[in-house]
Every structure is written in structure tokens, then in C-alpha cells.
PDB file of C-alpha atoms in Angstrom:
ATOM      1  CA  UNK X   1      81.402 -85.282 114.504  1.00 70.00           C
ATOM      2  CA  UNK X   2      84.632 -85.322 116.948  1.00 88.00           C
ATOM      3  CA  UNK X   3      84.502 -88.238 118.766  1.00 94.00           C
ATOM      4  CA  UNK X   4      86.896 -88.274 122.619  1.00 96.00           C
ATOM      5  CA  UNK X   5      88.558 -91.354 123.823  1.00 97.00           C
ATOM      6  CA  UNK X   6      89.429 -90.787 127.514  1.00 96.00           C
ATOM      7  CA  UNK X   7      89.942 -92.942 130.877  1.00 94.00           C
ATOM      8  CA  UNK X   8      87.530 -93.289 134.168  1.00 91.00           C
ATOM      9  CA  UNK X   9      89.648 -91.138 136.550  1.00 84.00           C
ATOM     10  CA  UNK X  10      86.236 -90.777 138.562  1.00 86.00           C
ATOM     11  CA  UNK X  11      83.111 -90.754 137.150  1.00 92.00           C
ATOM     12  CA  UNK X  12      82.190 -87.164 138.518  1.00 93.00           C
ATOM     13  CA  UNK X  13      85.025 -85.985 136.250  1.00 93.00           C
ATOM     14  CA  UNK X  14      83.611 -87.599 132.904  1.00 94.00           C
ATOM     15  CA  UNK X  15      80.034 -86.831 133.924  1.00 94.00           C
ATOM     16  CA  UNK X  16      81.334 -83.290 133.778  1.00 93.00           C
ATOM     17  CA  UNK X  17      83.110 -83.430 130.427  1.00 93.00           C
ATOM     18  CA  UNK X  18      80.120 -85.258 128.599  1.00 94.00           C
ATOM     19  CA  UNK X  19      78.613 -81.541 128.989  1.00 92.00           C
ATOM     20  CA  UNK X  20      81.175 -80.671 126.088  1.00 92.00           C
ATOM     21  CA  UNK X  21      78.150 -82.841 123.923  1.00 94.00           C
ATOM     22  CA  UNK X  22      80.995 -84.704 121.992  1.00 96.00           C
ATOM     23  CA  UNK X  23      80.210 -88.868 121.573  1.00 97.00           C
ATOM     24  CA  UNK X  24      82.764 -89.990 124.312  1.00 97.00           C
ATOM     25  CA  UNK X  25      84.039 -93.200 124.323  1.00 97.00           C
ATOM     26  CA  UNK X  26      85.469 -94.234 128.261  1.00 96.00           C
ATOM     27  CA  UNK X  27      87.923 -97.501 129.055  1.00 95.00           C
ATOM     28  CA  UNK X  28      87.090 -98.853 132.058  1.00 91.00           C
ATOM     29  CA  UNK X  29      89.148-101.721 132.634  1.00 82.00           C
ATOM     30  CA  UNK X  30      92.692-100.326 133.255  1.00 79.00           C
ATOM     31  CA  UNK X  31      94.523-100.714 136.747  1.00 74.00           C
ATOM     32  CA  UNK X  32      94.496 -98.534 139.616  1.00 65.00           C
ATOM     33  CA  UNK X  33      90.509 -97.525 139.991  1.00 62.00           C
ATOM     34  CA  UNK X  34      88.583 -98.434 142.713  1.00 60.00           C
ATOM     35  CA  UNK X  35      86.367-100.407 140.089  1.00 67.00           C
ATOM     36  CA  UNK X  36      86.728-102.026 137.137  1.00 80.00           C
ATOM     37  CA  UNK X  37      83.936-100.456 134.723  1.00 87.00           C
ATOM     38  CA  UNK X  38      81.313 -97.461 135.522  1.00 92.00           C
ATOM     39  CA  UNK X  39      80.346 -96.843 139.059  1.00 91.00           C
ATOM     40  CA  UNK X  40      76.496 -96.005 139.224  1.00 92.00           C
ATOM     41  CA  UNK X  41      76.781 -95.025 142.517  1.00 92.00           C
ATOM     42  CA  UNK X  42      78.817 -91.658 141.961  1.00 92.00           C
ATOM     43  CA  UNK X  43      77.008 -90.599 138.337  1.00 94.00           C
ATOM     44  CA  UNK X  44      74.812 -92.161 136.008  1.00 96.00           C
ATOM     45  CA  UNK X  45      76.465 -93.033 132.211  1.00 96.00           C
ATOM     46  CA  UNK X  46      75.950 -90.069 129.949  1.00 96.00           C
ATOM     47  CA  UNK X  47      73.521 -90.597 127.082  1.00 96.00           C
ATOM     48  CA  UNK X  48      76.408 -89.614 125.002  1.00 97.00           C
ATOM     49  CA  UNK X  49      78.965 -91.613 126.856  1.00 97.00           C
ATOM     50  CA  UNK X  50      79.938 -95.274 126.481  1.00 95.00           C
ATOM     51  CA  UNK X  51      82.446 -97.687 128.535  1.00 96.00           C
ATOM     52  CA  UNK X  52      84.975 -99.574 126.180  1.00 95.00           C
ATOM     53  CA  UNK X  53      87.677-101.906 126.927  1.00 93.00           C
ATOM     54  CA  UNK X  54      91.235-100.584 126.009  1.00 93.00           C
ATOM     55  CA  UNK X  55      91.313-103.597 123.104  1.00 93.00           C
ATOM     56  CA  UNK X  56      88.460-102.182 121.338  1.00 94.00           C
ATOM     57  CA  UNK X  57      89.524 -98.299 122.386  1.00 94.00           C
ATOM     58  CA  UNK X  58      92.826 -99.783 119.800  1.00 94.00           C
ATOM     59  CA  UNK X  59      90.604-101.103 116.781  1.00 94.00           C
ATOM     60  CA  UNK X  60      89.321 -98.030 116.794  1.00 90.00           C
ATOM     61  CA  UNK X  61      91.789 -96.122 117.080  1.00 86.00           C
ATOM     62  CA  UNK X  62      91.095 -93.520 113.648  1.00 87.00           C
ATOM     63  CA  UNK X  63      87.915 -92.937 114.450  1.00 92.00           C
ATOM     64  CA  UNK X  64      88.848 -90.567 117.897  1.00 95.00           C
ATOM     65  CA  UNK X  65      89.659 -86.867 116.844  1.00 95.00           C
ATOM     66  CA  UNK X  66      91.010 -86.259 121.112  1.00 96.00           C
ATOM     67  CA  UNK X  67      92.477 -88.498 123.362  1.00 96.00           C
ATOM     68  CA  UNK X  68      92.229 -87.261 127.401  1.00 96.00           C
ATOM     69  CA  UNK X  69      94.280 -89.009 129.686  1.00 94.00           C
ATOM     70  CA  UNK X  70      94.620 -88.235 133.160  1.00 93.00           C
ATOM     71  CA  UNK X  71      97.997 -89.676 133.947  1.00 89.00           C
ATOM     72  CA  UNK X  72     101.187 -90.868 132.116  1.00 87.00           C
ATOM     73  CA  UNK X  73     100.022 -94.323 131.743  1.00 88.00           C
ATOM     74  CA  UNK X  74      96.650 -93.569 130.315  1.00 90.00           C
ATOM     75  CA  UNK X  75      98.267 -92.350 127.340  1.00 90.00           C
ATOM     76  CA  UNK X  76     101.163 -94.768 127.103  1.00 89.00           C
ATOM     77  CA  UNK X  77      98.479 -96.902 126.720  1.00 90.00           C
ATOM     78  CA  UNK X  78      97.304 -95.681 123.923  1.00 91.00           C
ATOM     79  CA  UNK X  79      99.853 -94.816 121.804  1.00 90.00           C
ATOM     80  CA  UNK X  80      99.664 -96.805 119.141  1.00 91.00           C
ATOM     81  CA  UNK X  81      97.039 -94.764 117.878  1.00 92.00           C
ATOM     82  CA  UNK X  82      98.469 -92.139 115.973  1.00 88.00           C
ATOM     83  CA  UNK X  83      96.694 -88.684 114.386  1.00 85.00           C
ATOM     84  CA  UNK X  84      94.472 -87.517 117.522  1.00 89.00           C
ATOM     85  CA  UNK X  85      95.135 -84.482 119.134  1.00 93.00           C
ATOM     86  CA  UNK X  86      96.352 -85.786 122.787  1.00 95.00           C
ATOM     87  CA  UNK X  87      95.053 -83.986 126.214  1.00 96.00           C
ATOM     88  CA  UNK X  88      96.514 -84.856 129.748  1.00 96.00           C
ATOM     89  CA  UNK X  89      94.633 -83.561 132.698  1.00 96.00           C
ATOM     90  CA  UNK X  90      96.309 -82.711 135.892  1.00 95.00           C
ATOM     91  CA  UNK X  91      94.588 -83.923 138.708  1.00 94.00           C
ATOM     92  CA  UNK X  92      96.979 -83.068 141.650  1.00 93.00           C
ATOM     93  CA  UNK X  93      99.654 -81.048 142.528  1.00 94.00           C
ATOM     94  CA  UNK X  94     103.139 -81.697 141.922  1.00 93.00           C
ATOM     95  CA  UNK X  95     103.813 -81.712 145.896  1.00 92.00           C
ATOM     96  CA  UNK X  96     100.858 -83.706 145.917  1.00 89.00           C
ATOM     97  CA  UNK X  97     101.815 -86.308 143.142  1.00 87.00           C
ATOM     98  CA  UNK X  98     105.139 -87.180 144.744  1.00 85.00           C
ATOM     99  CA  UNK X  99     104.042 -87.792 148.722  1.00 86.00           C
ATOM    100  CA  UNK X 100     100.849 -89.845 146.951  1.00 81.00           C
ATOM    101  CA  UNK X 101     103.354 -92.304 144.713  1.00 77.00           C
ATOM    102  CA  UNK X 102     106.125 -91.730 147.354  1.00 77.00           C
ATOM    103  CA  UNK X 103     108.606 -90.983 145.055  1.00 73.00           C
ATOM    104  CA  UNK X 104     112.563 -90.818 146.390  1.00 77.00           C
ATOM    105  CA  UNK X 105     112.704 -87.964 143.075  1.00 76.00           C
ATOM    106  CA  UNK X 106     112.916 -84.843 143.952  1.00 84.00           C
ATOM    107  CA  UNK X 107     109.774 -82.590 142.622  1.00 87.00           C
ATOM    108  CA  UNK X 108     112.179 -80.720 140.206  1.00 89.00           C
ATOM    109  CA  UNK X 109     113.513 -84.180 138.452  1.00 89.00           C
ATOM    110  CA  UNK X 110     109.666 -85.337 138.295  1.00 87.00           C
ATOM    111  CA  UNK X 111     108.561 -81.821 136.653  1.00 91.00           C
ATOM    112  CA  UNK X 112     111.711 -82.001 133.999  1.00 92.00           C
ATOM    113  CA  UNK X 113     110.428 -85.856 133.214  1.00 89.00           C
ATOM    114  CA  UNK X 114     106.877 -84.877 132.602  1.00 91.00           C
ATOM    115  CA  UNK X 115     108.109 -81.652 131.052  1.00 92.00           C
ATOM    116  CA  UNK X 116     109.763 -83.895 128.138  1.00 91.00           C
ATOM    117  CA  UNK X 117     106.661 -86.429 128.042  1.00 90.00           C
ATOM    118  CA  UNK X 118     105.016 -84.047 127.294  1.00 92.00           C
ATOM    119  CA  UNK X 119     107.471 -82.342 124.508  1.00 89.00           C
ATOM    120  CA  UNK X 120     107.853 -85.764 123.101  1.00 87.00           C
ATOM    121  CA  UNK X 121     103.751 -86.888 122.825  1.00 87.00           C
ATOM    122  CA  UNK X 122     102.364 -83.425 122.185  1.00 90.00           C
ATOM    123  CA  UNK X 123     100.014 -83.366 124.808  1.00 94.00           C
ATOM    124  CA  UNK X 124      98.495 -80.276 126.152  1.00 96.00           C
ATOM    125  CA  UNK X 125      98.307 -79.906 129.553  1.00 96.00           C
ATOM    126  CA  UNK X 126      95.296 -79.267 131.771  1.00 97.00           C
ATOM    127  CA  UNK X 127      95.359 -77.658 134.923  1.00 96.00           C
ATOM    128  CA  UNK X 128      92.544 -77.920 137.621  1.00 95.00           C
ATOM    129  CA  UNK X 129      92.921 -75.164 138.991  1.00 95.00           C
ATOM    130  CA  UNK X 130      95.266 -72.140 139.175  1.00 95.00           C
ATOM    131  CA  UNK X 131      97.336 -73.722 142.467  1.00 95.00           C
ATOM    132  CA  UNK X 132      98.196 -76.720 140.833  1.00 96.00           C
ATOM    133  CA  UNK X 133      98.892 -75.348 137.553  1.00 96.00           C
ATOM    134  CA  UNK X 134     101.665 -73.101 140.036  1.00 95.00           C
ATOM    135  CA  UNK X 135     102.878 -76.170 141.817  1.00 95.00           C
ATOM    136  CA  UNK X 136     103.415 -77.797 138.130  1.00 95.00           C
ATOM    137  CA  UNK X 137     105.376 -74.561 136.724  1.00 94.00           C
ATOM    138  CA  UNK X 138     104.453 -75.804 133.470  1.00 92.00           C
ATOM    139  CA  UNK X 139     102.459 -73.783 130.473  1.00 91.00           C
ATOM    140  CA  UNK X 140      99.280 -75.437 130.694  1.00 94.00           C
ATOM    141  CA  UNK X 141      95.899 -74.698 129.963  1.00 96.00           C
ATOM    142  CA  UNK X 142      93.774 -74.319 133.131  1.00 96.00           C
ATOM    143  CA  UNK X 143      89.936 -75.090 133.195  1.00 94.00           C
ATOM    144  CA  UNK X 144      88.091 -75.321 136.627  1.00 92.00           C
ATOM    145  CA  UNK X 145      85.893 -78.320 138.217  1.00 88.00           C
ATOM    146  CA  UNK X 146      82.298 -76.693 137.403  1.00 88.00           C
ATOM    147  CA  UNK X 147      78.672 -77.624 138.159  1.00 91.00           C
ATOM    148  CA  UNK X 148      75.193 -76.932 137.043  1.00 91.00           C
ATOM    149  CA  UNK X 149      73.573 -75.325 139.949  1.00 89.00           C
ATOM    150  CA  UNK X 150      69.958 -75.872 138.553  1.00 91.00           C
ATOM    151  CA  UNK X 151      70.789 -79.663 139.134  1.00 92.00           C
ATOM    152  CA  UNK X 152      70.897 -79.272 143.092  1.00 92.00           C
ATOM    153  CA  UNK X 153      68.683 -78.015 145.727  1.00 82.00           C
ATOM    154  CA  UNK X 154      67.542 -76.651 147.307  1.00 91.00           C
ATOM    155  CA  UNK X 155      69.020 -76.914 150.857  1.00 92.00           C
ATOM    156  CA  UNK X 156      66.734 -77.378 153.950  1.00 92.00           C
ATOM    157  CA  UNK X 157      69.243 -77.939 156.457  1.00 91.00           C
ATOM    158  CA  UNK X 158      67.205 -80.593 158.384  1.00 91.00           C
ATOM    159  CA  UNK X 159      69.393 -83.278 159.203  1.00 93.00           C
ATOM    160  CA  UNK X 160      71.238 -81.782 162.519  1.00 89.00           C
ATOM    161  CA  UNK X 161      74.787 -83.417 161.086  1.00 92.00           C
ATOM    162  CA  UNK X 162      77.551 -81.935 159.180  1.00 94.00           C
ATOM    163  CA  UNK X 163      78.062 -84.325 155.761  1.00 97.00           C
ATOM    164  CA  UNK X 164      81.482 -84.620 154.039  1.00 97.00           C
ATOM    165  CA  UNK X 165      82.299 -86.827 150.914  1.00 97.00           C
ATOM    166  CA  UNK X 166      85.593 -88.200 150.478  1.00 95.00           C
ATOM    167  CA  UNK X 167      87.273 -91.262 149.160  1.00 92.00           C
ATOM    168  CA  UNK X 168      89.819 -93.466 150.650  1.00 92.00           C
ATOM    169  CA  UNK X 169      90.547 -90.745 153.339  1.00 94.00           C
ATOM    170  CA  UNK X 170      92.995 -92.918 154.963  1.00 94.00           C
ATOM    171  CA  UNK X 171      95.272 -92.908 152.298  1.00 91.00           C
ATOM    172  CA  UNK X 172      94.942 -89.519 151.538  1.00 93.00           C
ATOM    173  CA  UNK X 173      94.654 -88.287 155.505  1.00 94.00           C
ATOM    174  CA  UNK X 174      97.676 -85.508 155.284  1.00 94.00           C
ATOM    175  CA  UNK X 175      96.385 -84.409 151.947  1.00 94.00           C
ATOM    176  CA  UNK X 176      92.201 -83.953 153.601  1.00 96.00           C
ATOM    177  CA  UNK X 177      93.989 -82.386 157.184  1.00 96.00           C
ATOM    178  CA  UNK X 178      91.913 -85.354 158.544  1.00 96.00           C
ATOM    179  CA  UNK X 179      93.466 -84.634 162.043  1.00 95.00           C
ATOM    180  CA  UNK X 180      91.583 -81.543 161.965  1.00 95.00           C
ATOM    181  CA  UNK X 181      88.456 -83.012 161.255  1.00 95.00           C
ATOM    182  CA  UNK X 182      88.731 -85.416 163.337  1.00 94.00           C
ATOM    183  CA  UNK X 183      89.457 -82.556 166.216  1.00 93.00           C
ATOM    184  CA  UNK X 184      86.775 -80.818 164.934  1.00 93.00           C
ATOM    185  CA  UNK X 185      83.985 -83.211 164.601  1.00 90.00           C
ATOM    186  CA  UNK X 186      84.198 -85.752 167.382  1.00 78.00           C
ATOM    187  CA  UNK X 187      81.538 -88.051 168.511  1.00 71.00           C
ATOM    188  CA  UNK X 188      79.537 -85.927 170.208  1.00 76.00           C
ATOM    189  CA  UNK X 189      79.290 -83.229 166.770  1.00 83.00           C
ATOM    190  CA  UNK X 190      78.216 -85.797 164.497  1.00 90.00           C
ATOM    191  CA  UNK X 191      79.354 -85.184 160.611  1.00 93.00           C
ATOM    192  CA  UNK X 192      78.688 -88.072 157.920  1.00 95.00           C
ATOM    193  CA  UNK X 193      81.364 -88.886 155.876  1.00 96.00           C
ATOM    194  CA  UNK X 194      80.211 -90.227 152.575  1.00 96.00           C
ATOM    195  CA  UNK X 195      82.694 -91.975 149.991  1.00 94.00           C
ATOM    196  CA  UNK X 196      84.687 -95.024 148.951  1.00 91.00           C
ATOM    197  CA  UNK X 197      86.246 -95.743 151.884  1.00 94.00           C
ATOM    198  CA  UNK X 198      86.470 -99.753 152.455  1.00 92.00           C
ATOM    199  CA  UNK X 199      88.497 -99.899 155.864  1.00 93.00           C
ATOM    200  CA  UNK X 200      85.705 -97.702 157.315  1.00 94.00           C
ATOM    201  CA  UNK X 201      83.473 -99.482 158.461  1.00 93.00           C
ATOM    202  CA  UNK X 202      79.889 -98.151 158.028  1.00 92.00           C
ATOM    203  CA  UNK X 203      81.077 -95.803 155.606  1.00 94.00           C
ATOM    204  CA  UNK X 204      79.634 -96.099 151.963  1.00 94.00           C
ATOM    205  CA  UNK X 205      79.037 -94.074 148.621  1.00 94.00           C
ATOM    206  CA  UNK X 206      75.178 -92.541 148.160  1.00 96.00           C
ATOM    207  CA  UNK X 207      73.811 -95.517 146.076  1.00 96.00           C
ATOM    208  CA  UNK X 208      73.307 -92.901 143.486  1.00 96.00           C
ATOM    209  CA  UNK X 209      73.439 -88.982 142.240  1.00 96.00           C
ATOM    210  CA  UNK X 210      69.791 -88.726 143.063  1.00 96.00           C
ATOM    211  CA  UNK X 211      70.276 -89.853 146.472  1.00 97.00           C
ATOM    212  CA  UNK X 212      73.575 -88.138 147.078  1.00 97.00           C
ATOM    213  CA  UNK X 213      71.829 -84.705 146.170  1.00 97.00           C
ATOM    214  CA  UNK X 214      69.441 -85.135 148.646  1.00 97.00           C
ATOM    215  CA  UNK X 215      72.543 -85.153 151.513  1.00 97.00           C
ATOM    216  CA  UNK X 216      73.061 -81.998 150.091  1.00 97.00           C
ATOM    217  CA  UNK X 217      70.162 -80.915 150.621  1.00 96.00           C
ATOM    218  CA  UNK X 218      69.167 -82.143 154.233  1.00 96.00           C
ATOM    219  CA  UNK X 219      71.915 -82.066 155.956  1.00 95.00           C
ATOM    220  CA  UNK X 220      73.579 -78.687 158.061  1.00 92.00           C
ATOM    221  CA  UNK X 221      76.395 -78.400 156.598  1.00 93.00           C
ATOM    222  CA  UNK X 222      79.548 -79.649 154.296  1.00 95.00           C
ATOM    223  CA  UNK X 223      82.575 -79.971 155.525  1.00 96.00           C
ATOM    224  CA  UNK X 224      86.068 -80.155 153.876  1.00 96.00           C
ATOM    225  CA  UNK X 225      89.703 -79.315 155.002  1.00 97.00           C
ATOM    226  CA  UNK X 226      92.810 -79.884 152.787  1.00 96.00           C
ATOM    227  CA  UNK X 227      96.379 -79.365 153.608  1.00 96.00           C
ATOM    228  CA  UNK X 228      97.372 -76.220 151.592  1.00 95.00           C
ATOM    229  CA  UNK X 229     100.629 -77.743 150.365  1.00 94.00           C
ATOM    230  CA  UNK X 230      99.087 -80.432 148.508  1.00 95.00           C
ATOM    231  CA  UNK X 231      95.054 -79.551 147.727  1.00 96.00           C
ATOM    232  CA  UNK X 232      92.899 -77.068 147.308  1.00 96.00           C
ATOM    233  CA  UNK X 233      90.499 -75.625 149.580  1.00 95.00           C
ATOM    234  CA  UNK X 234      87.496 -77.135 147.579  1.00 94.00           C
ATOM    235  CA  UNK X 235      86.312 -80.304 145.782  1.00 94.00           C
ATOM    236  CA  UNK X 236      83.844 -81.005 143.293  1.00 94.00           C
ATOM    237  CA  UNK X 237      81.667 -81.885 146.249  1.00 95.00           C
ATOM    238  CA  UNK X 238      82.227 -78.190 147.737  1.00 95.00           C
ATOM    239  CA  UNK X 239      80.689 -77.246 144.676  1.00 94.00           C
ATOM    240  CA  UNK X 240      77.878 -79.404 144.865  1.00 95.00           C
ATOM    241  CA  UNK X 241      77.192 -78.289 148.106  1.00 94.00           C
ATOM    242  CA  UNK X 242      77.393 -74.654 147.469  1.00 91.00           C
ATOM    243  CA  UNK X 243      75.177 -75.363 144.311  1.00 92.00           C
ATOM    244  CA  UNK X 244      72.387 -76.465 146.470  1.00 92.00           C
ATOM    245  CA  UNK X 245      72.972 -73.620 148.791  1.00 89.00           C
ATOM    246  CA  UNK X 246      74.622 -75.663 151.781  1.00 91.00           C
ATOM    247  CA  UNK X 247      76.434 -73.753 153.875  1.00 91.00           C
ATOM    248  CA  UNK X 248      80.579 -74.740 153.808  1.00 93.00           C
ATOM    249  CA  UNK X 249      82.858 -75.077 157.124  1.00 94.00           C
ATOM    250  CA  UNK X 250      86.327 -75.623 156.035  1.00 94.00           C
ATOM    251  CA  UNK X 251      90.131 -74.554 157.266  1.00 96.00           C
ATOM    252  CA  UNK X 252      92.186 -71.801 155.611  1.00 96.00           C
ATOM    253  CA  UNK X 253      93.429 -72.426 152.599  1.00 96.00           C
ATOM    254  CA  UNK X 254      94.423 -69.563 149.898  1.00 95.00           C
ATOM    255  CA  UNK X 255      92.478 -71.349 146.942  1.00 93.00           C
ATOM    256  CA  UNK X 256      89.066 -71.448 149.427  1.00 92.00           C
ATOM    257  CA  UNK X 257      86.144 -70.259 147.892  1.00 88.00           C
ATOM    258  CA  UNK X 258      84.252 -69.183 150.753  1.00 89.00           C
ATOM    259  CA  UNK X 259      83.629 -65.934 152.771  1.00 86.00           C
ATOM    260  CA  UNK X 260      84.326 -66.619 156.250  1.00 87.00           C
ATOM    261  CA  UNK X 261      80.566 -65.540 157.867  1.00 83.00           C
ATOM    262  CA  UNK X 262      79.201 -65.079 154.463  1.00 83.00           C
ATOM    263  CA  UNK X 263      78.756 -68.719 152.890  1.00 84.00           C
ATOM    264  CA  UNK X 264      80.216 -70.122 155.908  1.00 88.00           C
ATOM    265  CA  UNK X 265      82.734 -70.739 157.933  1.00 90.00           C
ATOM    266  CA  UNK X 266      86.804 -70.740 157.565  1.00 94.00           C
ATOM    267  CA  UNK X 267      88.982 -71.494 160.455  1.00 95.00           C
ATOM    268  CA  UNK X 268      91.622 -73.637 161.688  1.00 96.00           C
ATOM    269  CA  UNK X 269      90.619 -73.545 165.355  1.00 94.00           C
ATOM    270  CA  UNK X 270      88.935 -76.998 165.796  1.00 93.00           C
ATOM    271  CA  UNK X 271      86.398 -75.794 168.703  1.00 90.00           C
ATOM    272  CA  UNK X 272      85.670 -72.534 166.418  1.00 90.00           C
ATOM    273  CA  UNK X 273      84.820 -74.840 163.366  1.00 90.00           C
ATOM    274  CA  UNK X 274      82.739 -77.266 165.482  1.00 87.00           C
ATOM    275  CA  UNK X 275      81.190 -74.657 168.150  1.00 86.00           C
ATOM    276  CA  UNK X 276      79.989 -72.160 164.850  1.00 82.00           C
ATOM    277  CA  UNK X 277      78.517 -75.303 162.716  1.00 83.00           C
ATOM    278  CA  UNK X 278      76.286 -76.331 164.966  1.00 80.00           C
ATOM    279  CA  UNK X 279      75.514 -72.389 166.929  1.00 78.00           C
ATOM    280  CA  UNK X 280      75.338 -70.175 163.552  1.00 76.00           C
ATOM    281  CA  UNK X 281      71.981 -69.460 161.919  1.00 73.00           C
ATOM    282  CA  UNK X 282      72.262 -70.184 158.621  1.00 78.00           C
ATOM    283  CA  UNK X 283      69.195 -68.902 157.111  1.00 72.00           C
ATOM    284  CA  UNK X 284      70.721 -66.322 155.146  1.00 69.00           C
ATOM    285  CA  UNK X 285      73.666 -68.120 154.052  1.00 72.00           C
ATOM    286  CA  UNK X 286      71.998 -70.357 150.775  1.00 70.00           C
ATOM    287  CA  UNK X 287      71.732 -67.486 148.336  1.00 72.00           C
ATOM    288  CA  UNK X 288      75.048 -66.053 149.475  1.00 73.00           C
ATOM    289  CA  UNK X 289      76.722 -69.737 149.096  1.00 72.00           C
ATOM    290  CA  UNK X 290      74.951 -69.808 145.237  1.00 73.00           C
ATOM    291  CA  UNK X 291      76.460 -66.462 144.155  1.00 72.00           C
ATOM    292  CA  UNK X 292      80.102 -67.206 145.511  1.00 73.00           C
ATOM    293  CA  UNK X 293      79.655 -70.527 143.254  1.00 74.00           C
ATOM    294  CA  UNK X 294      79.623 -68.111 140.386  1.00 70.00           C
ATOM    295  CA  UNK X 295      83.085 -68.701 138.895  1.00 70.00           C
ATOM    296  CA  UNK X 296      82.233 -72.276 138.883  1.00 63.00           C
ATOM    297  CA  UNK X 297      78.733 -72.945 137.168  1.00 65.00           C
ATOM    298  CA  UNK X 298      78.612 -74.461 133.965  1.00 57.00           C
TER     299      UNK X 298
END
């Protein structure tokens, strides 16, 4: 049976691609993630998915028939393994990419490098999602974030606070338009923000998928805003949300899912976003909100 050796970009991510039903083998103890191993908190380890160190991920190198990085370095890492087919999965724009690493190249120099990485290793490219597979200019196969809406919901709306989930938002505060949240939801229009996010204090992941899904459920409404030139105008979480039938508030952005007054609401007027969230009746907005996540179930 094919077997997949890939890398924890976020454990949403792999949850997702354990769906494929291939054995998946994950290392877990490379740099640059916010933990070394698997992170319970944001989804449980797939029966059919197991966390390796990159030493062992090496030993057994013939046995892997696809190897799925998610940046440069995950598959420098792993080249001495010859014979699998090799997949790198695009994550961000290119915009995006060079304002996160702060690179002094200029976005054409950084496409023609990965451009011949990618000539050289034999990788196929995967895009996200159509706007970043634009930004990239590069032939690339494109497959969506996706969820399985019978795993959420249903909504109730309870909780009389807007919820968003983000990590390490001030890091990435141009990319998340965080000055219009901010505008938007002040302290007196409370919104929960949910994530990784150590310099905030108070602010933690759900201790779990389970208990994340029930924010879905209770609270008003999810928020998200992303600066067109870098993001897209929806997460994985937007999908989540929408799966359970949560009405969305969110700015304009061309890849935005949502029908302004249909699933929600799409502005970039801070006192229309905050005055609407908490005035609108949402009652008919959870089936509408399900249908629009049509192009996205699993």
C-alpha cells in the first residue's frame, strides 16, 4: 500500500490529508513549529497517522512511495532518500512569503529560485487556492482547504460574542488586517480570539477539536479579515465555521466565500461590521452558510 512521508506544517493540515486513507508517516521534530511533536490541542493523531523523528523518516527511506513537504527545507531534508515521487505544498502567497521571511529579493528573483528547485527535485507543486497559485505564476496543481460538514454543528448562536481563531496574530498582523479588527471589535463588542498566540495574554488554543467545535457552535459569529495582497478571504477555520452553520463577518476580499447578507456579512467599514454582528438576525443564515461551503466539503 503507498505509504506518505510528510512534515507537521499544522496539524489541521495533516488531519485533512489523512482523509486520502494512505498510512502517513509525520516528523515532528524539525525547527520552526510552534511545538516540537503533535499538538492535541488543534486535532487528534489520525488512526492512520504516526509522528516520526527525521532519523528514522531516513532509515526508512524505501519504504515511502510520496514525500509532501511544505517548504524548501522540508524536502532538503530529506533528500537523501531517493525513488519517491516528491510533493511541495504552497502555503502562502508569493507577496506573502517574502514580507513573512523579510526577504531584501525581489518577488521575481524568489519565484525564478523556487522555479529551478523545483526543475531540479521534481516536485509538483500544490497550490491552496487559486490566488496564491496566481501570486506564484507557476504551473501547479491546485487543491482547496476542505472540511467534512457532518463533523460540525450545529450552530446555536448562544454565546453573545463574535469568536475568531488565529495564531501568532502579532506576527502576522498586516497579513490578518488586525487594525481592522481591532476597529471593529473593541471592548465594548466582545469577539474571542482563539489560537497560539503566547504574547497574548489570556489567549489560548481550545484544549481540543471537540471543544473547539463547540465555539463554533455557541458562539454569534466568526470573524476573519485578511489583507488581500497577501491572504485569502478565508481560513480553514472559515470553513469550520460555515460547516457548522455560523454565520461569517469578514472584509472584502476577491477570494471571500461569502454573500454579503446571505451567509453574512462583508464590509470594510469597521462600525458596519461591528453594528450588523451584533443587530442582524441570523436565523436564516445557517443553511445558507452550509450550501455556500459547497465547493469546499470533503
Amino acid at each position: 500500500m503507498t505509504r506518505i512521508l510528510t512534515f507537521n506544517s499544522h496539524e489541521a493540515y495533516i488531519h485533512n490529508l489523512a482523509h486520502t486513507g494512505y498510512p502517513t508517516d509525520v516528523v515532528c521534530d524539525l525547527p520552526g513549529h510552534h511545538l516540537i511533536g503533535w499538538d492535541h490541542r488543534m486535532r487528534p493523531l489520525p488512526d492512520n497517522t504516526r509522528v516520526v523523528g527525521l532519523s528514522e523518516a531516513l532509515a526508512q527511506g524505501g519504504a515511502y512511495d510520496c514525500i509532501v513537504g511544505h517548504t524548501l527545507t522540508d524536502l532538503l531534508a530529506v533528500k537523501a532518500i531517493e525513488g519517491p515521487r516528491r510533493v511541495l505544498v504552497f502555503h502562502s502567497s508569493l507577496a506573502g512569503r517574502v514580507a513573512q521571511e523579510k526577504s531584501t529579493v525581489d518577488p521575481e528573483s524568489f519565484r525564478s529560485v523556487v522555479k529551478r528547485y523545483l526543475g531540479l527535485t521534481g516536485a509538483t507543486p500544490v497550490m491552496i487556492s487559486p490566488m496564491k497559485a496566481a501570486s506564484w505564476g507557476l504551473p501547479a496543481v491546485i487543491i482547496t482547504g476542505a472540511v467534512d460538514a457532518s463533523a460540525y454543528g450545529p450552530w446555536r448562536g448562544d454565546v453573545a460574542s463574535g469568536l475568531r481563531v488565529a495564531n501568532h496574530v502579532t506576527a502576522k498582523a498586516e497579513f490578518l488586517d488586525w487594525d481592522l479588527h481591532q476597529e471593529s471589535f473593541g471592548a465594548d463588542c466582545p469577539c474571542r480570539l482563539v489560537g497560539e498566540n503566547p504574547d497574548m495574554p489570556g489567549v489560548e488554543p481550545a484544549p481540543g477539536w471537540t471543544q473547539l467545535k463547540e465555539l463554533f457552535s455557541s458562539h454569534r459569529f466568526f470573524v476573519h479579515t485578511a489583507n488581500p495582497t497577501y491572504e485569502d478571504g478565508y481560513n480553514l477555520a472559515s470553513l469550520e465555521a460555515m460547516a457548522t452553520g455560523m454565520p461569517i463577518v469578514c472584509n472584502e476580499n476577491p477570494s471571500c466565500p461569502i454573500e454579503d447578507g446571505v451567509a453574512g456579512i462583508v464590509s470594510n467599514d469597521p462600525g458596519e461590521l461591528r453594528n450588523l454582528a451584533y443587530e442582524k438576525d441570523f436565523a436564516a443564515v445557517k443553511q445558507r452558510c452550509r450550501n455556500q461551503l459547497d465547493p469546499w466539503m470533503q
